[in-house]
Amino acid sequence: MAKLTQPIDQMIDRFGPHLQFTPPGGWEDIGEPDKLVKTHCCFCGVQCGIQLKVKDNDVVGFEPWEEFPLNKGMLCPKGVKRYLQGRHPDRLTTPLKRTPNGFQPETWDNANDSIVENIEKIQAEHGNDAFAVLSGASLTNEKAYLMGKFARVALKTKNIDYNGRLCMVSAGAANKMAFGIDRAANPWSDIPLAKCIIVTGSNVGECFPILTSYLWEARDNGAKIIVIDPRMTPIARTADLFLPVRPGRDSALMNGILHVCIKNGWIDEEFIEAHTHGFEEVRRKVEEYSPKVAEEISGVPAKAIEQAAEWWGTSATSILMHARGIEHHTQGTENCLTCINHALATGKIGKPGSGYFTITGQGNGQGAREHGQRCNQLPGARDIENPEHRAVVAERWGIDEAELPGLGMTATEMMQAIHDGEIKGLLLMCFNPLVSLPDTEFTRTALEKLEFFCVIDFFMSETAWYADIVLPGSAQEEDEGTVTTSEGRVVKINKAVDPPGDAHVDWEIICDIARRLSTFEHFPFQNSEDIFRELRVLSRGGIADYYGISYDRIEKEMGVFWPCPDKSHPGTPRLYEGGKFYHPDGKAKMHAVDYRPPDEDVDEAYPVILTTGRVVSQFLSGTQTRRIGPLVEQYPEPIVEIHPNLAVELGIEVGDWVRVESRRSFVILECRIVKSIRPDTVFIPYHWPEKRSANRLTNNALDPISKIPEFKVCAVRIEKSDRAAAEAVT
Ligand code: SF4
């Protein structure tokens, strides 16, 4: 049983500005860099181009990369400060093994022997599927591909999934159902061409700051910007129309907007007839959602619903974009389908300035969901349960199709399976479930039950403290590879420095273990490009077809949009042109959606809605950004946002500390009284661990299709507390 060997609070205190990297001789005397390396930001799915300054094998700064077309040299606060994590003192530099006296350094050979011995023991005693793999959506396409092959060919387990399960899977599932392909429909260069833009469930200004400039360019060109969100986020403050939706009521609102469009004839019947199925069912369903009904459910005034419909329906071009705000729900897939219905019914898709997309969250949020590290997916975004898809992949991997494992468990289901004793061992790379998953206590007790747990990462994450073996992997700037941006553009990450100490690059670590379990022939890779060459071949003819993409092309063309089926193909920046969708008959499918309430609604005992999200200076579980001093200083601790009306009702004043309690646990945090949130809702950012973790409170109920947890709604009660009580929490 894996147990902590250091109190977690001691570890938390290790974070912060005092430990950030300072070059030998200090910043004053740094001199000219040895080289500038063109690459991309290591954080969000925008994947801004950046040039890293390198001196003496350290990243010591950055220069804008103005020629890269997406961000044209712009960077947000995270991109600007990313170089400060490079040689952070917390960087893992040697394999570690848990001993009765805490973690001790171990040789790679001994660590790998121990890993293989434990895998073989667990699989011999409990079957292959008792050993599971979890990986991350920050990994390059090459590593995502390798993790899938490692699990299915070396470990022969069906249980592999990734942390994108907590991110974009609702959008991905809806895209597949409606369009037959899962990618943004438009390049961002289409945004300034739109005359109406709906942004729903996305705090663009803080989570994807560079996108703001595209929206403002559209506004300068005359576009109406409509923002739907329970909070008046920075982008909402500059919108033409703000719809303050009650959390968890998005499908009712979108049905209401489409209701008005249909009633007023602001739909494209020719497009519907020629290019879609299912409109009649959708029309009948949304008939039930008059603006009045939609107002009653969503809390958005009927007049605002009518105005949004009119602007969208009567504009020559319109784009709808969303992010986790509508996806992190037990109805996440349905919420996305209502947005797709809207774009399809009005024919606003597949044209310059007209389209629909989700804004991917993690660095490779797009590519990491295409190459086979999901439990239901094979390379090329193929379906693991489709016999033809299985046969293609098995043949190209040189294995018998019968040996290829089937559908596995999702990341969230795995935690339950560990509790149930079905999963006994876990190998995890670049994923911090102890901070990221809902219901922290449930996750913690699952990790403690594992017979064997191996973590590969470059910082000691909160999760890694529960491991038996921790292997030091590579940070983004220490290896090359490709990632696929939020637009669907495949770009190149270039190596700037070598991994420090005895750390290894991630793909080498996985290949070393794989070759001990399988044969060299299956894992013959000598570098990342070898893996990319195999990935291209595996993707050929699949939905996510990368066959025509090469490292050379990416560098020369500043990225290539997939699908790109052969070397002479120019790539596909805009999907669905001419109304051509990716289902076998070329048509899109609309789906009638009935509003369902959240899994956990408010009641007398828990009368307030909690919603969670990000702040501009932090990123996801904070493993990296909580180690970058200036970002920590910008937003040092999680703060509860409360509306003044609710504050008065609860007797809470500015500067007070509050206890927020859900059915699972509680946190005590400082509060901020703001008018920018609905009075029935409070907000807590989720980047912190342990007693400051928003996910102590959240509900692990899942969307039945995508299996995404309901991070965006749970019921809480709030009472005044104080700092001493917060400090006493264990
Ligand atoms: Fe990095 Fe995203 Fe910020 Fe660009 S917008 S600098 S990719 S975190």
XYZ file of C-alpha atoms and ligand atoms in Angstrom:
738
model
C 0.000 0.000 0.000
C 1.385 3.377 -1.020
C 1.594 5.857 1.853
C 2.928 9.359 2.166
C 6.404 9.574 3.630
C 6.370 13.334 4.075
C 3.498 15.391 5.453
C 1.824 16.972 2.467
C 1.769 20.409 4.093
C 5.541 20.309 4.295
C 5.560 19.780 0.567
C 3.069 22.564 -0.071
C 5.320 24.973 1.802
C 8.069 24.151 -0.655
C 6.166 25.982 -3.407
C 6.555 29.633 -4.029
C 8.733 32.447 -5.204
C 11.621 31.782 -2.865
C 12.517 28.600 -4.704
C 12.269 29.805 -8.260
C 15.198 29.383 -10.625
C 17.918 32.028 -10.631
C 20.828 31.610 -13.052
C 24.368 31.379 -11.654
C 25.514 34.973 -11.228
C 21.941 36.268 -10.997
C 19.687 37.841 -13.597
C 21.665 41.098 -13.789
C 24.714 39.522 -15.362
C 23.191 37.100 -17.751
C 24.807 38.334 -20.971
C 23.913 37.286 -24.495
C 22.168 33.933 -24.967
C 23.965 31.108 -26.764
C 20.945 30.543 -28.994
C 17.273 31.335 -29.582
C 15.001 28.312 -30.085
C 11.691 28.736 -31.901
C 9.071 26.628 -30.159
C 5.661 26.973 -28.454
C 4.362 27.830 -25.005
C 4.163 24.839 -22.654
C 0.748 25.724 -21.238
C -2.621 26.071 -22.947
C -4.080 24.775 -26.201
C -3.533 28.074 -28.011
C 0.131 27.045 -28.352
C 1.543 30.506 -28.904
C 4.841 30.652 -30.763
C 7.764 31.756 -28.578
C 11.548 31.908 -28.854
C 13.421 30.598 -25.845
C 16.725 32.193 -24.908
C 19.231 29.494 -23.984
C 22.524 29.949 -22.182
C 24.723 27.165 -20.816
C 21.938 24.579 -21.194
C 19.480 26.768 -19.242
C 16.403 28.544 -20.551
C 17.056 32.062 -19.298
C 14.394 34.130 -21.018
C 12.321 34.555 -24.153
C 11.852 36.685 -27.235
C 8.554 37.102 -29.072
C 8.251 35.043 -32.267
C 6.397 37.597 -34.325
C 6.278 35.622 -37.564
C 4.235 32.806 -36.044
C 0.794 33.628 -37.464
C -1.407 32.642 -34.526
C -0.134 34.931 -31.759
C 2.131 37.249 -33.775
C 4.508 37.624 -30.827
C 1.797 38.154 -28.175
C 1.958 36.094 -24.968
C -0.134 36.002 -21.803
C 1.332 36.240 -18.247
C 1.911 32.475 -18.131
C 3.779 32.422 -21.446
C 5.922 35.362 -20.411
C 6.994 33.719 -17.144
C 7.245 30.114 -18.266
C 11.052 30.211 -18.521
C 11.310 30.685 -14.738
C 10.443 27.067 -14.048
C 13.338 25.683 -16.087
C 15.836 24.742 -13.385
C 13.550 25.053 -10.416
C 15.136 23.426 -7.341
C 12.165 21.050 -7.135
C 13.038 19.537 -10.535
C 13.246 15.757 -10.331
C 16.682 14.648 -11.487
C 17.031 11.039 -10.378
C 14.729 8.009 -10.032
C 13.276 7.736 -6.528
C 12.076 4.687 -4.657
C 9.866 4.706 -1.598
C 11.561 3.209 1.463
C 10.614 3.144 5.153
C 12.827 6.244 5.440
C 11.143 8.181 2.675
C 12.033 8.428 -1.005
C 15.614 7.437 -1.781
C 17.573 7.776 -5.053
C 17.611 4.637 -7.180
C 19.455 3.619 -10.349
C 17.474 3.498 -13.579
C 18.217 -0.210 -13.962
C 16.951 -1.085 -10.503
C 13.922 1.187 -10.861
C 12.980 -0.364 -14.211
C 13.545 -3.904 -12.854
C 11.250 -3.146 -9.968
C 8.566 -1.648 -12.242
C 8.606 -4.632 -14.584
C 8.620 -7.119 -11.683
C 5.553 -5.457 -10.146
C 3.696 -5.237 -13.453
C 4.330 -8.929 -14.140
C 3.322 -9.956 -10.618
C 0.059 -8.012 -10.680
C -0.853 -9.163 -14.173
C -0.013 -12.807 -13.367
C -2.185 -12.727 -10.236
C -5.082 -10.554 -11.397
C -5.016 -10.434 -15.188
C -3.590 -7.910 -17.649
C -6.316 -5.325 -17.105
C -5.457 -5.061 -13.401
C -2.564 -2.824 -14.430
C -3.655 0.562 -15.778
C -2.056 3.591 -17.425
C -2.982 7.259 -17.042
C -1.341 9.977 -19.069
C -1.692 13.630 -19.933
C -2.948 15.972 -22.631
C 0.194 18.085 -22.253
C 2.155 15.255 -23.871
C 3.257 15.627 -27.484
C 1.484 13.675 -30.217
C 4.446 11.294 -30.271
C 4.164 10.540 -26.550
C 0.374 10.245 -26.695
C 0.749 7.707 -29.498
C 3.495 5.854 -27.630
C 1.434 5.624 -24.417
C -1.432 3.975 -26.315
C 0.888 1.476 -27.980
C 2.731 0.837 -24.717
C -0.505 0.014 -22.891
C -2.016 -2.182 -25.594
C 1.076 -3.901 -27.037
C 3.548 -4.052 -24.118
C 1.188 -4.224 -21.132
C -1.695 -5.793 -23.082
C -4.125 -3.907 -20.874
C -7.337 -2.282 -22.009
C -7.143 0.262 -19.200
C -5.472 3.392 -20.504
C -6.952 6.858 -20.368
C -5.771 10.466 -20.038
C -6.504 13.680 -18.201
C -8.291 15.123 -21.226
C -11.141 13.095 -19.704
C -11.418 16.023 -17.286
C -11.214 18.579 -20.033
C -12.720 18.359 -23.523
C -14.282 14.937 -23.895
C -17.849 16.261 -23.873
C -17.020 18.440 -26.874
C -15.176 15.558 -28.504
C -18.106 13.187 -28.074
C -20.570 15.736 -29.442
C -18.316 16.499 -32.409
C -18.065 12.815 -33.306
C -21.834 12.329 -32.964
C -22.734 15.388 -35.025
C -19.931 15.746 -37.561
C -18.115 12.372 -37.593
C -14.840 14.164 -36.739
C -13.526 15.881 -33.627
C -11.714 19.121 -34.428
C -12.363 22.865 -34.506
C -14.224 23.708 -37.705
C -12.347 26.926 -38.391
C -8.886 28.451 -38.188
C -8.793 31.451 -35.888
C -8.152 33.703 -38.878
C -11.900 33.243 -39.539
C -12.858 34.921 -36.243
C -12.387 38.534 -37.415
C -14.643 37.720 -40.397
C -17.631 36.862 -38.191
C -20.402 39.421 -37.735
C -21.791 37.713 -34.641
C -19.869 35.627 -32.100
C -21.285 33.609 -29.221
C -18.762 32.711 -26.513
C -20.371 30.304 -24.070
C -18.746 28.839 -20.966
C -15.331 30.309 -21.614
C -13.429 32.817 -19.521
C -11.434 33.753 -22.620
C -9.654 36.730 -21.055
C -8.052 34.594 -18.317
C -7.850 31.103 -19.810
C -6.964 31.930 -23.449
C -5.929 35.595 -23.316
C -4.547 35.633 -26.864
C -8.003 34.790 -28.234
C -9.252 38.120 -26.855
C -7.403 39.989 -29.585
C -9.258 37.947 -32.255
C -12.606 38.767 -30.656
C -11.769 42.446 -30.407
C -10.651 42.475 -34.052
C -14.035 40.997 -34.972
C -15.742 43.649 -32.857
C -13.719 46.366 -34.589
C -15.013 44.907 -37.868
C -18.585 45.326 -36.641
C -19.273 41.971 -34.982
C -21.719 41.664 -32.088
C -20.135 39.696 -29.222
C -22.490 37.657 -27.025
C -21.078 36.044 -23.868
C -22.903 33.360 -21.879
C -21.485 32.666 -18.412
C -22.573 32.631 -14.748
C -19.772 35.139 -14.086
C -19.165 38.469 -15.722
C -15.647 37.503 -16.766
C -13.282 40.014 -18.406
C -14.539 39.139 -21.913
C -18.156 39.452 -20.740
C -17.453 42.991 -19.553
C -16.637 44.057 -23.099
C -19.433 42.072 -24.781
C -22.412 43.608 -26.554
C -24.716 41.219 -24.739
C -24.106 39.211 -21.566
C -26.364 36.281 -20.669
C -25.737 35.342 -16.993
C -26.831 31.715 -17.164
C -27.522 29.729 -14.027
C -24.820 26.993 -13.854
C -25.966 23.707 -15.395
C -28.826 25.166 -17.462
C -26.991 25.696 -20.759
C -28.982 23.301 -22.935
C -32.274 24.993 -22.012
C -30.801 28.363 -22.927
C -29.446 27.216 -26.301
C -32.745 25.482 -27.074
C -34.464 28.787 -26.305
C -32.198 30.738 -28.680
C -32.821 28.211 -31.480
C -36.562 28.340 -30.730
C -36.526 32.072 -31.526
C -34.430 31.578 -34.677
C -36.836 28.957 -36.019
C -39.897 31.003 -35.125
C -38.540 34.010 -37.008
C -37.282 32.068 -40.001
C -33.621 32.793 -39.190
C -32.598 29.312 -40.256
C -31.164 27.946 -43.517
C -33.663 25.392 -44.788
C -31.701 24.666 -47.937
C -28.590 23.842 -45.902
C -30.609 21.769 -43.433
C -32.195 19.747 -46.230
C -29.007 19.186 -48.210
C -26.503 18.601 -45.426
C -28.129 17.422 -42.212
C -30.275 14.757 -40.573
C -32.469 15.137 -37.508
C -33.753 18.694 -37.849
C -37.442 17.759 -37.487
C -36.830 16.141 -34.077
C -34.802 19.169 -32.987
C -37.486 21.579 -34.217
C -40.166 19.704 -32.276
C -38.047 19.636 -29.143
C -37.051 23.309 -29.126
C -40.686 24.283 -29.673
C -41.053 23.466 -25.957
C -38.376 26.056 -25.061
C -40.028 29.427 -25.598
C -37.970 32.372 -24.314
C -40.190 32.387 -21.221
C -39.544 28.695 -20.490
C -35.823 29.119 -21.207
C -35.782 32.117 -18.845
C -37.442 30.146 -16.051
C -34.834 27.396 -16.288
C -31.692 29.353 -17.121
C -32.323 32.615 -15.288
C -31.516 34.594 -18.471
C -34.195 37.184 -19.286
C -36.384 36.271 -22.275
C -35.598 39.610 -23.943
C -31.868 38.822 -23.879
C -32.550 35.385 -25.373
C -34.518 36.995 -28.196
C -31.773 39.554 -28.798
C -29.061 36.868 -28.969
C -31.145 34.866 -31.459
C -31.759 37.915 -33.632
C -28.114 38.948 -33.803
C -26.993 35.393 -34.587
C -29.796 34.628 -37.009
C -29.639 37.844 -39.015
C -25.850 38.165 -39.251
C -24.256 37.207 -42.534
C -21.579 35.224 -40.690
C -21.524 33.829 -37.146
C -19.124 31.790 -35.007
C -19.974 29.916 -31.810
C -17.167 28.888 -29.469
C -17.222 27.263 -26.060
C -14.977 25.752 -23.434
C -15.232 23.890 -20.159
C -18.080 26.034 -18.816
C -20.638 24.053 -20.806
C -18.593 20.827 -20.994
C -17.911 20.045 -17.304
C -21.418 18.796 -16.623
C -23.332 15.554 -16.381
C -25.074 16.930 -19.503
C -21.820 18.194 -21.050
C -22.210 16.313 -24.332
C -25.841 17.409 -24.620
C -24.888 21.040 -23.978
C -22.395 20.867 -26.853
C -24.983 19.204 -29.113
C -27.399 22.104 -28.578
C -24.675 24.516 -29.722
C -24.005 22.350 -32.781
C -27.747 22.212 -33.558
C -27.749 25.974 -33.542
C -24.824 26.305 -35.964
C -26.251 23.631 -38.301
C -29.861 24.868 -38.330
C -28.710 28.333 -39.308
C -26.177 27.015 -41.858
C -23.443 28.983 -40.095
C -20.664 26.475 -40.533
C -17.944 25.546 -43.012
C -17.630 29.067 -44.450
C -15.202 31.955 -43.980
C -16.358 33.671 -40.799
C -18.929 30.997 -39.947
C -18.248 28.015 -37.768
C -18.187 26.283 -34.442
C -15.514 25.055 -32.070
C -14.396 24.208 -28.586
C -11.301 25.987 -27.264
C -8.949 23.231 -26.171
C -7.536 23.631 -22.678
C -4.256 21.777 -22.328
C -1.152 22.292 -24.442
C -1.958 19.349 -26.703
C -5.641 19.130 -25.839
C -6.408 18.480 -29.499
C -3.631 16.099 -30.580
C -3.569 14.141 -27.324
C -7.130 13.037 -28.023
C -6.386 11.660 -31.502
C -3.563 9.145 -31.278
C -4.791 6.362 -29.045
C -4.225 7.187 -25.377
C -7.969 7.281 -24.721
C -9.693 4.178 -23.443
C -12.047 4.045 -26.430
C -9.717 5.049 -29.197
C -6.944 3.795 -31.472
C -4.462 5.905 -33.493
C -5.944 8.108 -36.203
C -8.926 8.766 -33.883
C -10.161 5.287 -34.747
C -12.808 3.539 -32.692
C -11.532 0.676 -30.544
C -14.809 -1.197 -30.944
C -14.964 -0.931 -34.742
C -13.707 -4.253 -36.219
C -12.347 -2.576 -39.365
C -10.469 0.034 -37.359
C -9.062 -2.648 -35.061
C -7.909 -4.740 -38.010
C -6.029 -1.816 -39.595
C -4.211 -0.930 -36.378
C -3.392 -4.561 -35.464
C -1.990 -5.189 -38.928
C 0.175 -2.041 -38.841
C 1.416 -2.902 -35.336
C 2.194 -6.449 -36.426
C -0.039 -8.128 -33.865
C -3.058 -10.404 -34.061
C -6.304 -8.435 -33.889
C -7.518 -10.788 -31.142
C -4.571 -9.643 -28.985
C -5.602 -5.978 -29.243
C -7.415 -5.095 -26.003
C -10.931 -3.662 -26.209
C -12.730 -0.768 -24.574
C -11.166 0.191 -21.239
C -12.167 2.326 -18.279
C -12.081 6.102 -18.247
C -9.783 7.978 -15.842
C -12.679 8.696 -13.539
C -13.950 5.104 -13.602
C -10.468 3.818 -12.803
C -10.563 5.418 -9.348
C -13.727 3.470 -8.558
C -12.103 0.309 -9.966
C -9.113 0.800 -7.663
C -11.494 1.096 -4.718
C -13.246 -2.074 -5.913
C -9.945 -3.993 -6.163
C -10.258 -4.429 -9.914
C -7.200 -2.278 -10.695
C -4.127 -3.055 -8.556
C -1.290 -1.260 -10.336
C -0.941 2.079 -12.091
C 1.663 3.830 -14.223
C 0.955 7.541 -14.526
C 2.670 10.202 -16.630
C 2.157 13.986 -16.341
C -1.231 13.847 -14.645
C -2.014 15.081 -11.133
C -5.330 13.413 -10.245
C -5.056 14.285 -6.570
C -5.645 17.925 -7.497
C -7.518 17.487 -10.789
C -10.171 14.880 -10.052
C -13.395 15.687 -8.223
C -13.893 14.517 -4.638
C -10.244 14.598 -3.531
C -10.723 12.235 -0.609
C -12.093 9.537 -2.913
C -9.003 9.909 -5.136
C -6.588 9.895 -2.213
C -7.980 6.715 -0.717
C -7.876 5.085 -4.162
C -4.164 5.925 -4.560
C -3.477 4.484 -1.103
C -5.073 1.189 -2.123
C -2.785 0.548 -5.097
C -0.413 -2.402 -4.731
C 2.066 -0.694 -7.029
C 2.150 2.859 -8.326
C 4.748 4.414 -10.658
C 4.761 8.113 -11.574
C 6.747 9.732 -14.388
C 6.935 13.512 -14.146
C 9.426 16.358 -13.981
C 8.147 17.865 -10.717
C 7.060 15.986 -7.607
C 3.310 16.481 -7.989
C 0.958 15.951 -5.041
C -0.007 12.643 -6.644
C 3.615 11.518 -6.978
C 3.981 11.508 -3.179
C 1.760 8.415 -3.191
C 3.969 6.506 -5.659
C 6.279 3.580 -4.993
C 8.644 4.677 -7.747
C 8.993 8.167 -9.249
C 10.904 8.507 -12.511
C 12.270 11.920 -13.569
C 10.917 12.651 -17.033
C 11.356 15.613 -19.335
C 9.928 19.116 -19.342
C 8.523 20.406 -22.628
C 11.701 22.281 -23.606
C 13.883 19.188 -23.099
C 12.607 17.140 -26.035
C 11.229 17.651 -29.514
C 7.903 16.581 -30.902
C 4.634 17.898 -32.274
C 1.424 19.188 -30.745
C -1.882 20.103 -32.348
C -3.261 23.511 -31.482
C -6.808 24.478 -30.635
C -7.261 25.277 -34.340
C -6.190 21.783 -35.506
C -2.775 23.035 -36.662
C 0.074 20.585 -36.061
C 3.127 22.525 -34.822
C 6.629 21.587 -33.758
C 8.057 21.742 -30.243
C 11.818 22.146 -30.495
C 14.331 20.994 -27.961
C 16.104 23.879 -26.203
C 18.069 22.146 -23.417
C 18.999 18.656 -22.192
C 17.169 17.169 -19.214
C 19.085 17.945 -15.994
C 20.965 15.415 -13.883
C 19.879 11.863 -14.467
C 16.435 12.762 -15.862
C 15.491 11.078 -19.144
C 13.205 12.148 -21.956
C 9.742 10.648 -21.534
C 9.648 8.551 -24.704
C 12.946 6.872 -23.772
C 11.582 5.966 -20.331
C 8.502 4.341 -21.836
C 10.522 2.536 -24.528
C 12.957 1.175 -21.906
C 10.100 -0.325 -19.900
C 8.264 -1.504 -23.020
C 11.284 -3.344 -24.383
C 11.562 -5.312 -21.126
C 7.923 -6.375 -21.426
C 7.628 -6.730 -25.197
C 10.050 -6.943 -28.124
C 12.465 -4.339 -29.467
C 10.742 -4.595 -32.876
C 7.580 -3.092 -31.459
C 9.455 -0.198 -29.815
C 12.479 0.442 -32.062
C 12.382 4.250 -31.818
C 15.673 6.157 -31.632
C 14.148 9.633 -31.476
C 10.818 11.475 -31.495
C 10.772 11.760 -35.273
C 10.873 7.950 -35.556
C 7.718 7.844 -33.441
C 6.097 10.567 -35.550
C 6.867 8.618 -38.753
C 5.068 5.563 -37.319
C 2.183 7.722 -36.036
C 1.698 9.150 -39.561
C 1.485 5.666 -41.029
C -0.938 4.468 -38.332
C -3.141 7.515 -38.878
C -3.317 7.012 -42.654
C -6.904 6.561 -43.779
C -8.159 7.270 -40.253
C -10.308 10.202 -39.229
C -7.342 12.142 -37.828
C -5.126 11.609 -40.875
C -1.588 13.001 -40.411
C 0.014 10.974 -43.203
C 1.029 14.002 -45.312
C 2.631 15.851 -42.383
C 6.370 15.785 -41.695
C 8.677 17.662 -39.330
C 10.141 19.502 -42.347
C 6.746 20.626 -43.595
C 5.688 21.861 -40.183
C 8.821 23.993 -39.865
C 8.552 25.393 -43.396
C 4.802 26.069 -43.327
C 4.533 27.188 -39.655
C 2.237 24.266 -38.952
C -0.025 22.033 -41.043
C -3.744 21.535 -40.391
C -4.996 17.944 -40.373
C -6.605 16.110 -42.139
C -3.603 16.009 -44.449
C -3.766 12.628 -46.202
C -0.696 12.913 -48.456
C 2.491 14.882 -48.894
C 1.077 17.062 -51.670
C -2.109 17.879 -49.701
C -2.136 21.477 -48.410
C -3.809 20.549 -45.098
C -7.356 21.524 -44.067
C -7.638 24.783 -42.105
C -11.423 24.963 -42.500
C -13.591 21.850 -42.178
C -17.026 21.197 -43.711
C -16.631 23.502 -46.715
C -19.471 22.913 -49.159
C -21.463 21.247 -46.379
C -19.318 18.090 -46.483
C -19.297 16.333 -43.126
C -17.429 13.202 -42.048
C -20.203 10.667 -41.570
C -20.306 8.045 -44.346
C -23.173 9.827 -46.165
C -21.439 13.205 -45.878
C -24.231 14.711 -43.779
C -24.193 16.118 -40.252
C -26.501 14.783 -37.528
C -28.577 17.030 -35.304
C -29.714 15.684 -31.941
C -32.831 16.742 -30.056
C -31.855 17.545 -26.461
C -34.163 17.837 -23.502
C -32.837 19.857 -20.576
C -31.832 17.753 -17.556
C -30.942 19.345 -14.209
C -27.463 18.916 -12.696
C -26.770 15.745 -10.735
C -26.683 17.690 -7.471
C -29.005 20.652 -7.265
C -29.402 23.110 -4.410
C -31.755 22.363 -1.535
C -32.403 23.669 1.957
C -29.305 22.082 3.432
C -26.975 23.140 0.598
C -28.615 26.223 -0.907
C -25.806 27.758 -3.015
C -24.294 26.623 -6.330
C -20.506 26.219 -6.443
C -18.792 26.544 -9.795
C -15.023 26.202 -10.374
C -12.531 27.396 -12.964
C -9.195 29.033 -13.671
C -7.387 32.313 -12.994
C -5.047 33.945 -15.482
C -1.791 33.356 -13.628
C -2.294 29.668 -12.839
C -2.661 26.577 -14.991
C -4.674 23.451 -14.205
C -3.364 21.565 -11.147
C -0.622 24.181 -10.702
C 2.262 21.691 -10.754
C 4.209 24.139 -12.925
C 2.655 27.563 -12.295
C 2.659 27.246 -8.493
C 6.451 27.067 -8.829
C 6.801 30.327 -10.777
C 7.217 33.179 -8.292
C 5.636 36.095 -10.186
C 2.595 33.971 -11.089
C 2.201 32.927 -7.450
C 2.424 36.559 -6.365
C -0.264 37.540 -8.860
C -2.814 35.170 -7.291
C -1.229 33.496 -4.246
C -4.224 31.652 -2.753
C -7.667 30.489 -3.885
C -10.365 33.035 -3.105
C -14.129 32.462 -2.932
C -16.079 34.934 -5.091
C -19.441 35.886 -3.528
C -22.103 38.324 -4.748
C -22.848 41.272 -2.390
C -26.501 40.159 -1.942
C -25.445 36.703 -0.799
C -22.741 38.223 1.410
C -25.339 40.404 3.170
C -27.662 37.420 3.589
C -24.826 35.433 5.199
C -23.427 38.331 7.255
C -20.123 38.221 5.412
C -17.954 41.280 4.910
C -14.942 42.167 2.770
C -11.839 40.329 4.000
C -13.757 37.638 5.868
C -12.852 33.974 5.696
C -15.688 31.586 4.851
C -16.303 27.903 5.283
C -17.699 26.385 2.076
C -19.090 22.913 2.631
C -20.510 20.373 0.185
C -21.810 16.868 0.818
C -18.240 15.580 0.478
C -15.969 17.944 2.402
C -15.243 21.582 3.166
C -12.661 24.308 2.630
C -12.036 27.527 4.578
C -10.818 30.325 2.333
C -10.740 34.085 2.165
C -13.629 35.580 0.230
C -13.937 38.381 -2.245
C -17.257 40.184 -2.594
C -17.869 40.854 -6.296
C -20.808 41.972 -8.392
C -19.541 39.923 -11.326
C -21.139 36.647 -10.200
C -24.757 35.526 -9.944
C -26.170 35.932 -6.401
C -27.058 32.208 -6.277
C -23.549 31.050 -7.195
C -20.041 31.161 -5.729
C -16.776 30.552 -7.571
C -13.495 28.960 -6.414
C -10.446 28.455 -8.683
C -9.144 24.887 -8.628
C -5.327 25.139 -8.968
C -4.417 24.356 -5.356
C -4.047 21.084 -3.429
C -5.198 19.722 -0.122
C -7.037 22.019 2.257
C -7.136 24.733 -0.415
C -8.512 22.406 -3.083
C -11.839 23.257 -4.719
C -12.051 19.617 -5.713
C -12.541 18.576 -2.085
C -16.049 19.869 -2.691
C -16.880 18.873 -6.281
C -19.124 16.016 -7.316
C -17.760 12.971 -9.165
C -21.034 12.336 -11.013
C -20.297 11.733 -14.708
C -21.757 12.656 -18.065
C -23.131 9.297 -19.272
C -21.595 9.695 -22.755
C -18.266 11.475 -22.266
C -17.685 10.406 -18.635
C -16.555 13.929 -17.750
C -17.169 14.856 -14.090
C -19.539 17.646 -13.111
C -16.894 20.174 -12.007
C -19.053 23.165 -12.812
C -22.008 22.569 -10.480
C -22.404 21.238 -6.972
C -24.461 22.333 -3.994
C -22.749 23.977 -1.015
C -23.538 25.866 2.168
C -21.491 28.802 3.351
C -20.821 30.316 6.742
C -18.472 32.912 8.133
C -15.224 31.526 9.538
C -11.725 32.842 10.231
C -8.079 32.407 9.315
C -7.282 30.443 12.492
C -9.916 27.863 11.553
C -8.440 27.666 8.035
C -4.973 27.067 9.432
C -6.272 24.332 11.724
C -7.697 22.305 8.827
C -5.669 19.179 8.124
Fe 0.793 30.142 -23.359
Fe -1.825 29.890 -23.738
Fe -0.825 32.104 -22.694
Fe -0.418 31.549 -25.263
S -2.395 31.965 -24.300
S 1.105 32.311 -23.805
S -0.223 29.292 -25.160
S -0.762 30.056 -21.764
